[in-house]
mmCIF file of N, CA and C in Angstrom:
data_model
loop_
_atom_site.group_PDB
_atom_site.id
_atom_site.type_symbol
_atom_site.label_atom_id
_atom_site.label_comp_id
_atom_site.label_asym_id
_atom_site.label_seq_id
_atom_site.Cartn_x
_atom_site.Cartn_y
_atom_site.Cartn_z
ATOM 1 N N UNK A 1 120.442 21.495 214.372
ATOM 2 C CA UNK A 1 120.169 21.125 213.600
ATOM 3 C C UNK A 1 119.943 19.360 213.229
ATOM 4 N N UNK A 2 121.462 18.917 213.725
ATOM 5 C CA UNK A 2 121.570 17.514 213.547
ATOM 6 C C UNK A 2 120.423 16.889 214.149
ATOM 7 N N UNK A 3 120.104 17.501 215.466
ATOM 8 C CA UNK A 3 119.161 16.736 216.492
ATOM 9 C C UNK A 3 117.950 16.569 215.766
ATOM 10 N N UNK A 4 117.432 17.825 215.198
ATOM 11 C CA UNK A 4 116.153 18.025 214.373
ATOM 12 C C UNK A 4 115.886 17.012 213.040
ATOM 13 N N UNK A 5 117.183 16.928 212.292
ATOM 14 C CA UNK A 5 117.020 16.016 211.348
ATOM 15 C C UNK A 5 117.203 14.454 211.573
ATOM 16 N N UNK A 6 118.039 14.031 212.709
ATOM 17 C CA UNK A 6 117.780 12.786 213.053
ATOM 18 C C UNK A 6 116.256 12.387 213.537
ATOM 19 N N UNK A 7 115.614 13.120 214.300
ATOM 20 C CA UNK A 7 114.176 12.965 214.575
ATOM 21 C C UNK A 7 113.301 12.920 213.243
ATOM 22 N N UNK A 8 113.478 13.741 212.172
ATOM 23 C CA UNK A 8 112.692 13.585 210.861
ATOM 24 C C UNK A 8 113.049 12.371 210.425
ATOM 25 N N UNK A 9 114.105 12.146 210.396
ATOM 26 C CA UNK A 9 114.481 10.995 209.670
ATOM 27 C C UNK A 9 113.917 9.470 210.416
ATOM 28 N N UNK A 10 114.036 9.595 211.559
ATOM 29 C CA UNK A 10 113.243 8.186 212.744
ATOM 30 C C UNK A 10 111.621 8.460 212.392
ATOM 31 N N UNK A 11 111.423 9.973 212.327
ATOM 32 C CA UNK A 11 109.595 10.006 212.383
ATOM 33 C C UNK A 11 109.329 9.394 210.920
ATOM 34 N N UNK A 12 110.076 9.868 209.766
ATOM 35 C CA UNK A 12 109.636 9.323 208.327
ATOM 36 C C UNK A 12 109.975 7.619 208.367
ATOM 37 N N UNK A 13 110.878 7.062 208.913
ATOM 38 C CA UNK A 13 111.012 5.667 208.902
ATOM 39 C C UNK A 13 109.898 4.974 209.591
ATOM 40 N N UNK A 14 109.196 5.581 210.876
ATOM 41 C CA UNK A 14 108.275 5.238 211.642
ATOM 42 C C UNK A 14 107.221 5.331 211.081
ATOM 43 N N UNK A 15 107.016 6.551 210.481
ATOM 44 C CA UNK A 15 105.387 6.683 210.184
ATOM 45 C C UNK A 15 105.144 6.479 208.626
ATOM 46 N N UNK A 16 106.426 6.426 208.063
ATOM 47 C CA UNK A 16 106.021 5.855 206.396
ATOM 48 C C UNK A 16 106.555 4.357 206.226
ATOM 49 N N UNK A 17 107.755 4.214 206.736
ATOM 50 C CA UNK A 17 108.471 2.942 206.718
ATOM 51 C C UNK A 17 107.430 1.704 207.216
ATOM 52 N N UNK A 18 106.950 1.906 208.697
ATOM 53 C CA UNK A 18 106.265 0.960 209.225
ATOM 54 C C UNK A 18 104.972 0.577 208.475
ATOM 55 N N UNK A 19 104.241 1.629 208.080
ATOM 56 C CA UNK A 19 102.690 1.446 207.317
ATOM 57 C C UNK A 19 103.290 0.114 206.060
ATOM 58 N N UNK A 20 104.103 0.769 205.071
ATOM 59 C CA UNK A 20 104.842 -0.050 204.090
ATOM 60 C C UNK A 20 104.974 -1.551 204.164
ATOM 61 N N UNK A 21 105.717 -1.467 205.228
ATOM 62 C CA UNK A 21 106.051 -2.968 205.933
ATOM 63 C C UNK A 21 104.796 -3.782 206.483
ATOM 64 N N UNK A 22 103.735 -3.224 207.047
ATOM 65 C CA UNK A 22 102.849 -3.648 207.634
ATOM 66 C C UNK A 22 101.687 -4.120 206.323
ATOM 67 N N UNK A 23 101.823 -3.417 205.146
ATOM 68 C CA UNK A 23 101.122 -3.467 203.965
ATOM 69 C C UNK A 23 101.836 -4.914 203.145
ATOM 70 N N UNK A 24 102.889 -4.804 203.222
ATOM 71 C CA UNK A 24 103.592 -5.406 202.109
ATOM 72 C C UNK A 24 103.780 -6.999 202.748
ATOM 73 N N UNK A 25 104.499 -6.948 203.984
ATOM 74 C CA UNK A 25 104.987 -8.216 204.788
ATOM 75 C C UNK A 25 103.833 -9.024 205.627
ATOM 76 N N UNK A 26 102.649 -8.412 205.922
ATOM 77 C CA UNK A 26 102.018 -8.603 207.170
ATOM 78 C C UNK A 26 101.369 -9.873 206.926
ATOM 79 N N UNK A 27 100.791 -9.810 205.330
ATOM 80 C CA UNK A 27 99.748 -11.089 205.361
ATOM 81 C C UNK A 27 98.586 -11.016 205.735
ATOM 82 N N UNK A 28 98.317 -12.009 206.616
ATOM 83 C CA UNK A 28 96.869 -12.404 207.532
ATOM 84 C C UNK A 28 96.906 -11.817 208.791
ATOM 85 N N UNK A 29 97.974 -11.185 209.082
ATOM 86 C CA UNK A 29 98.287 -10.723 210.599
ATOM 87 C C UNK A 29 98.077 -9.123 210.203
ATOM 88 N N UNK A 30 97.899 -8.574 208.932
ATOM 89 C CA UNK A 30 98.067 -7.253 208.802
ATOM 90 C C UNK A 30 96.919 -6.146 209.597
ATOM 91 N N UNK A 31 95.796 -6.575 210.039
ATOM 92 C CA UNK A 31 95.114 -5.728 210.871
ATOM 93 C C UNK A 31 95.538 -5.793 212.374
ATOM 94 N N UNK A 32 96.005 -6.953 212.953
ATOM 95 C CA UNK A 32 96.751 -6.575 214.027
ATOM 96 C C UNK A 32 97.884 -5.844 213.956
ATOM 97 N N UNK A 33 98.697 -5.725 212.996
ATOM 98 C CA UNK A 33 100.190 -5.060 213.033
ATOM 99 C C UNK A 33 99.320 -3.504 212.940
ATOM 100 N N UNK A 34 98.285 -3.397 212.249
ATOM 101 C CA UNK A 34 98.140 -1.944 211.892
ATOM 102 C C UNK A 34 97.405 -1.517 213.422
ATOM 103 N N UNK A 35 96.635 -2.107 214.033
ATOM 104 C CA UNK A 35 96.333 -1.759 215.361
ATOM 105 C C UNK A 35 97.496 -1.364 216.126
ATOM 106 N N UNK A 36 98.323 -2.486 216.298
ATOM 107 C CA UNK A 36 99.514 -1.822 216.864
ATOM 108 C C UNK A 36 100.144 -0.890 216.709
ATOM 109 N N UNK A 37 100.325 -0.507 215.430
ATOM 110 C CA UNK A 37 100.830 0.985 214.814
ATOM 111 C C UNK A 37 100.189 1.836 215.411
ATOM 112 N N UNK A 38 98.785 1.968 215.300
ATOM 113 C CA UNK A 38 97.761 2.892 215.434
ATOM 114 C C UNK A 38 97.624 3.407 216.726
ATOM 115 N N UNK A 39 97.531 2.500 217.728
ATOM 116 C CA UNK A 39 97.420 2.557 219.132
ATOM 117 C C UNK A 39 98.161 2.522 219.851
ATOM 118 N N UNK A 40 99.428 1.880 219.691
ATOM 119 C CA UNK A 40 100.597 1.671 220.615
ATOM 120 C C UNK A 40 101.627 2.292 219.975
ATOM 121 N N UNK A 41 102.781 2.001 219.144
ATOM 122 C CA UNK A 41 103.920 2.451 218.604
ATOM 123 C C UNK A 41 103.777 3.870 218.163
ATOM 124 N N UNK A 42 102.664 4.479 217.030
ATOM 125 C CA UNK A 42 102.590 5.762 216.924
ATOM 126 C C UNK A 42 102.400 6.967 217.939
ATOM 127 N N UNK A 43 101.225 6.395 218.708
ATOM 128 C CA UNK A 43 101.180 7.518 220.069
ATOM 129 C C UNK A 43 102.418 7.784 221.137
ATOM 130 N N UNK A 44 103.157 6.353 221.044
ATOM 131 C CA UNK A 44 104.201 6.540 222.025
ATOM 132 C C UNK A 44 105.257 7.243 221.261
ATOM 133 N N UNK A 45 105.595 7.025 219.998
ATOM 134 C CA UNK A 45 106.668 8.115 219.204
ATOM 135 C C UNK A 45 106.162 9.389 219.007
ATOM 136 N N UNK A 46 104.723 9.785 219.066
ATOM 137 C CA UNK A 46 104.495 11.162 219.184
ATOM 138 C C UNK A 46 104.885 11.668 220.628
ATOM 139 N N UNK A 47 104.460 10.877 221.635
ATOM 140 C CA UNK A 47 104.664 11.669 223.002
ATOM 141 C C UNK A 47 106.526 11.787 223.473
ATOM 142 N N UNK A 48 107.229 10.748 222.930
ATOM 143 C CA UNK A 48 108.518 11.008 222.754
ATOM 144 C C UNK A 48 109.062 12.156 222.020
ATOM 145 N N UNK A 49 108.669 12.035 220.913
ATOM 146 C CA UNK A 49 109.024 13.214 220.031
ATOM 147 C C UNK A 49 108.546 14.427 220.453
ATOM 148 N N UNK A 50 107.466 14.986 221.137
ATOM 149 C CA UNK A 50 107.204 15.950 221.802
ATOM 150 C C UNK A 50 108.040 16.134 222.684
ATOM 151 N N UNK A 51 108.354 15.308 223.907
ATOM 152 C CA UNK A 51 108.714 15.484 224.674
ATOM 153 C C UNK A 51 110.099 16.139 224.511
ATOM 154 N N UNK A 52 110.969 15.493 223.590
ATOM 155 C CA UNK A 52 112.316 15.890 223.052
ATOM 156 C C UNK A 52 112.102 17.157 222.799
ATOM 157 N N UNK A 53 111.095 17.593 221.615
ATOM 158 C CA UNK A 53 110.658 19.042 221.541
ATOM 159 C C UNK A 53 110.699 20.009 222.465
ATOM 160 N N UNK A 54 110.262 19.335 223.988
ATOM 161 C CA UNK A 54 110.313 20.176 224.427
ATOM 162 C C UNK A 54 111.178 20.909 225.366
ATOM 163 N N UNK A 55 112.563 20.175 225.194
ATOM 164 C CA UNK A 55 113.673 21.048 225.802
ATOM 165 C C UNK A 55 114.012 22.033 225.137
ATOM 166 N N UNK A 56 113.624 22.180 223.937
ATOM 167 C CA UNK A 56 114.062 23.764 223.290
ATOM 168 C C UNK A 56 113.232 23.895 222.202
ATOM 169 N N UNK A 57 111.768 24.586 222.556
ATOM 170 C CA UNK A 57 110.838 24.531 222.117
ATOM 171 C C UNK A 57 110.722 25.521 220.746
ATOM 172 N N UNK A 58 111.930 26.555 220.736
ATOM 173 C CA UNK A 58 111.611 27.445 219.778
ATOM 174 C C UNK A 58 112.580 27.025 218.425
ATOM 175 N N UNK A 59 113.403 26.005 218.811
ATOM 176 C CA UNK A 59 113.978 25.366 217.670
ATOM 177 C C UNK A 59 113.065 24.129 217.475
ATOM 178 N N UNK A 60 112.740 23.081 217.785
ATOM 179 C CA UNK A 60 112.175 21.991 217.694
ATOM 180 C C UNK A 60 110.741 21.988 217.835
ATOM 181 N N UNK A 61 109.926 23.134 217.889
ATOM 182 C CA UNK A 61 108.238 22.987 217.633
ATOM 183 C C UNK A 61 107.928 22.176 216.638
ATOM 184 N N UNK A 62 108.578 22.371 215.433
ATOM 185 C CA UNK A 62 107.847 21.401 214.630
ATOM 186 C C UNK A 62 107.786 20.306 214.380
ATOM 187 N N UNK A 63 108.814 19.627 215.431
ATOM 188 C CA UNK A 63 108.834 17.963 215.134
ATOM 189 C C UNK A 63 107.382 17.463 215.509
ATOM 190 N N UNK A 64 106.499 17.495 216.631
ATOM 191 C CA UNK A 64 105.057 16.950 216.473
ATOM 192 C C UNK A 64 104.504 17.455 215.110
ATOM 193 N N UNK A 65 104.367 18.427 214.541
ATOM 194 C CA UNK A 65 103.769 18.901 213.244
ATOM 195 C C UNK A 65 104.335 17.724 212.113
ATOM 196 N N UNK A 66 105.713 17.564 212.074
ATOM 197 C CA UNK A 66 105.862 16.756 210.766
ATOM 198 C C UNK A 66 105.868 15.290 211.205
ATOM 199 N N UNK A 67 105.952 14.909 212.606
ATOM 200 C CA UNK A 67 105.212 13.698 213.032
ATOM 201 C C UNK A 67 103.869 13.226 212.419
ATOM 202 N N UNK A 68 102.813 14.153 212.946
ATOM 203 C CA UNK A 68 101.654 14.183 212.260
ATOM 204 C C UNK A 68 101.399 14.083 210.972
ATOM 205 N N UNK A 69 102.004 15.040 210.020
ATOM 206 C CA UNK A 69 102.277 15.238 208.695
ATOM 207 C C UNK A 69 102.658 14.013 207.976
ATOM 208 N N UNK A 70 103.797 13.595 208.551
ATOM 209 C CA UNK A 70 104.453 11.972 207.898
ATOM 210 C C UNK A 70 103.422 11.114 208.395
ATOM 211 N N UNK A 71 102.848 10.971 209.334
ATOM 212 C CA UNK A 71 101.697 9.894 209.666
ATOM 213 C C UNK A 71 100.648 9.849 208.585
ATOM 214 N N UNK A 72 100.293 11.204 208.444
ATOM 215 C CA UNK A 72 98.950 11.245 207.318
ATOM 216 C C UNK A 72 99.590 10.566 205.972
ATOM 217 N N UNK A 73 100.972 11.256 205.686
ATOM 218 C CA UNK A 73 101.571 10.881 204.245
ATOM 219 C C UNK A 73 101.516 9.331 204.155
ATOM 220 N N UNK A 74 102.006 8.659 205.204
ATOM 221 C CA UNK A 74 102.174 7.050 205.061
ATOM 222 C C UNK A 74 100.766 6.686 204.761
ATOM 223 N N UNK A 75 99.841 6.956 206.001
ATOM 224 C CA UNK A 75 98.573 6.301 205.976
ATOM 225 C C UNK A 75 97.835 6.390 204.584
ATOM 226 N N UNK A 76 97.579 7.627 204.016
ATOM 227 C CA UNK A 76 97.044 7.930 202.922
ATOM 228 C C UNK A 76 98.119 6.934 201.709
ATOM 229 N N UNK A 77 99.045 6.891 201.579
ATOM 230 C CA UNK A 77 99.836 6.266 200.559
ATOM 231 C C UNK A 77 99.772 4.657 200.803
ATOM 232 N N UNK A 78 99.593 4.342 201.789
ATOM 233 C CA UNK A 78 99.693 2.915 201.795
ATOM 234 C C UNK A 78 98.436 2.168 202.332
ATOM 235 N N UNK A 79 97.267 3.121 202.837
ATOM 236 C CA UNK A 79 96.107 2.159 203.033
ATOM 237 C C UNK A 79 95.009 2.784 202.236
ATOM 238 N N UNK A 80 94.386 3.795 202.485
ATOM 239 C CA UNK A 80 93.544 4.318 201.730
ATOM 240 C C UNK A 80 93.427 6.099 201.401
ATOM 241 N N UNK A 81 93.786 6.281 200.321
ATOM 242 C CA UNK A 81 94.029 7.857 199.624
ATOM 243 C C UNK A 81 92.526 8.615 200.437
ATOM 244 N N UNK A 82 92.660 9.658 201.062
ATOM 245 C CA UNK A 82 91.777 10.486 201.544
ATOM 246 C C UNK A 82 90.867 9.884 202.469
ATOM 247 N N UNK A 83 91.133 8.895 203.393
ATOM 248 C CA UNK A 83 90.517 8.377 204.242
ATOM 249 C C UNK A 83 89.996 9.197 205.392
ATOM 250 N N UNK A 84 88.993 10.055 205.785
ATOM 251 C CA UNK A 84 88.778 10.911 206.879
ATOM 252 C C UNK A 84 89.467 10.350 208.367
ATOM 253 N N UNK A 85 89.199 8.923 208.329
ATOM 254 C CA UNK A 85 89.218 8.791 209.547
ATOM 255 C C UNK A 85 91.181 8.881 210.558
ATOM 256 N N UNK A 86 91.630 9.046 209.315
ATOM 257 C CA UNK A 86 93.425 8.910 209.315
ATOM 258 C C UNK A 86 93.582 10.570 209.760
ATOM 259 N N UNK A 87 92.589 11.509 209.397
ATOM 260 C CA UNK A 87 92.800 13.037 209.879
ATOM 261 C C UNK A 87 92.600 12.682 211.405
ATOM 262 N N UNK A 88 91.732 12.072 211.816
ATOM 263 C CA UNK A 88 91.675 11.975 213.563
ATOM 264 C C UNK A 88 92.736 11.416 214.334
ATOM 265 N N UNK A 89 93.109 10.449 213.440
ATOM 266 C CA UNK A 89 94.591 9.586 214.202
ATOM 267 C C UNK A 89 95.354 10.793 214.348
ATOM 268 N N UNK A 90 95.846 11.350 212.928
ATOM 269 C CA UNK A 90 96.808 12.478 212.853
ATOM 270 C C UNK A 90 96.750 13.612 213.795
ATOM 271 N N UNK A 91 95.491 13.846 213.769
ATOM 272 C CA UNK A 91 95.009 15.016 215.014
ATOM 273 C C UNK A 91 95.413 14.771 216.419
ATOM 274 N N UNK A 92 95.172 13.547 216.614
ATOM 275 C CA UNK A 92 95.467 12.668 217.948
ATOM 276 C C UNK A 92 96.635 12.559 218.004
ATOM 277 N N UNK A 93 97.746 12.311 217.246
ATOM 278 C CA UNK A 93 99.094 12.024 217.406
ATOM 279 C C UNK A 93 99.882 13.680 217.592
ATOM 280 N N UNK A 94 99.080 14.641 216.802
ATOM 281 C CA UNK A 94 99.499 16.193 216.984
ATOM 282 C C UNK A 94 99.462 16.594 218.234
ATOM 283 N N UNK A 95 98.045 16.235 218.921
ATOM 284 C CA UNK A 95 97.786 16.729 220.315
ATOM 285 C C UNK A 95 98.853 16.021 221.374
ATOM 286 N N UNK A 96 98.835 14.665 221.133
ATOM 287 C CA UNK A 96 99.585 14.295 222.197
ATOM 288 C C UNK A 96 101.161 14.772 222.271
ATOM 289 N N UNK A 97 101.870 14.874 220.795
ATOM 290 C CA UNK A 97 103.215 15.610 220.670
ATOM 291 C C UNK A 97 103.279 16.930 221.190
ATOM 292 N N UNK A 98 101.950 17.646 220.938
ATOM 293 C CA UNK A 98 101.919 19.066 221.465
ATOM 294 C C UNK A 98 102.055 18.978 223.311
ATOM 295 N N UNK A 99 101.174 18.452 223.633
ATOM 296 C CA UNK A 99 100.939 18.255 224.904
ATOM 297 C C UNK A 99 101.933 17.885 225.631
ATOM 298 N N UNK A 100 102.867 16.749 225.237
ATOM 299 C CA UNK A 100 104.282 16.131 225.814
ATOM 300 C C UNK A 100 105.292 17.375 225.610
ATOM 301 N N UNK A 101 105.110 18.132 224.620
ATOM 302 C CA UNK A 101 106.073 19.284 224.410
ATOM 303 C C UNK A 101 105.844 20.289 225.449
ATOM 304 N N UNK A 102 104.462 20.502 225.709
ATOM 305 C CA UNK A 102 104.140 21.913 226.669
ATOM 306 C C UNK A 102 104.339 21.105 228.134
ATOM 307 N N UNK A 103 104.272 19.994 228.367
ATOM 308 C CA UNK A 103 104.722 19.332 229.788
ATOM 309 C C UNK A 103 106.107 19.592 230.168
ATOM 310 N N UNK A 104 106.859 18.991 228.864
ATOM 311 C CA UNK A 104 108.235 19.067 229.237
ATOM 312 C C UNK A 104 108.822 20.159 229.347
ATOM 313 N N UNK A 105 108.376 21.361 228.846
ATOM 314 C CA UNK A 105 108.885 22.444 228.723
ATOM 315 C C UNK A 105 108.499 23.397 230.070
ATOM 316 N N UNK A 106 107.046 23.017 230.557
ATOM 317 C CA UNK A 106 106.652 23.564 232.071
ATOM 318 C C UNK A 106 107.440 23.060 233.060
ATOM 319 N N UNK A 107 107.759 21.556 232.788
ATOM 320 C CA UNK A 107 108.671 21.099 234.041
ATOM 321 C C UNK A 107 110.238 21.647 233.959
ATOM 322 N N UNK A 108 110.479 21.750 232.836
ATOM 323 C CA UNK A 108 112.045 22.543 232.728
ATOM 324 C C UNK A 108 112.017 23.931 233.099
ATOM 325 N N UNK A 109 111.224 24.415 232.936
ATOM 326 C CA UNK A 109 111.223 26.160 233.458
ATOM 327 C C UNK A 109 110.984 25.978 235.176
ATOM 328 N N UNK A 110 110.326 25.028 235.411
ATOM 329 C CA UNK A 110 110.142 24.903 236.915
ATOM 330 C C UNK A 110 111.328 24.484 237.712
ATOM 331 N N UNK A 111 112.255 23.921 237.045
ATOM 332 C CA UNK A 111 113.420 23.404 238.030
ATOM 333 C C UNK A 111 114.485 24.462 237.694
#
């Protein structure tokens, strides 16, 4: 339970807090910060979160779902409400997380 809560808090900070920081403080470099978030930081966090969830799939399967959901909440809240492009990004982060979870689970079972 503690591990799940720590990951949920870190996902909330990363997926909601960082977009807020980008919108609030980035100024003229806002677009570059958003590209870094969308194409580097968020996919990497989704993969790490999924790999962690692969250690105990029965208990932690919800982490990739929460990560994608928090991304959608943060993106729609701070950028553009209802923008369908963010659904594509959220779906990709979900797929990355699930794929990493399944790979980690498969590798753990092989050992």
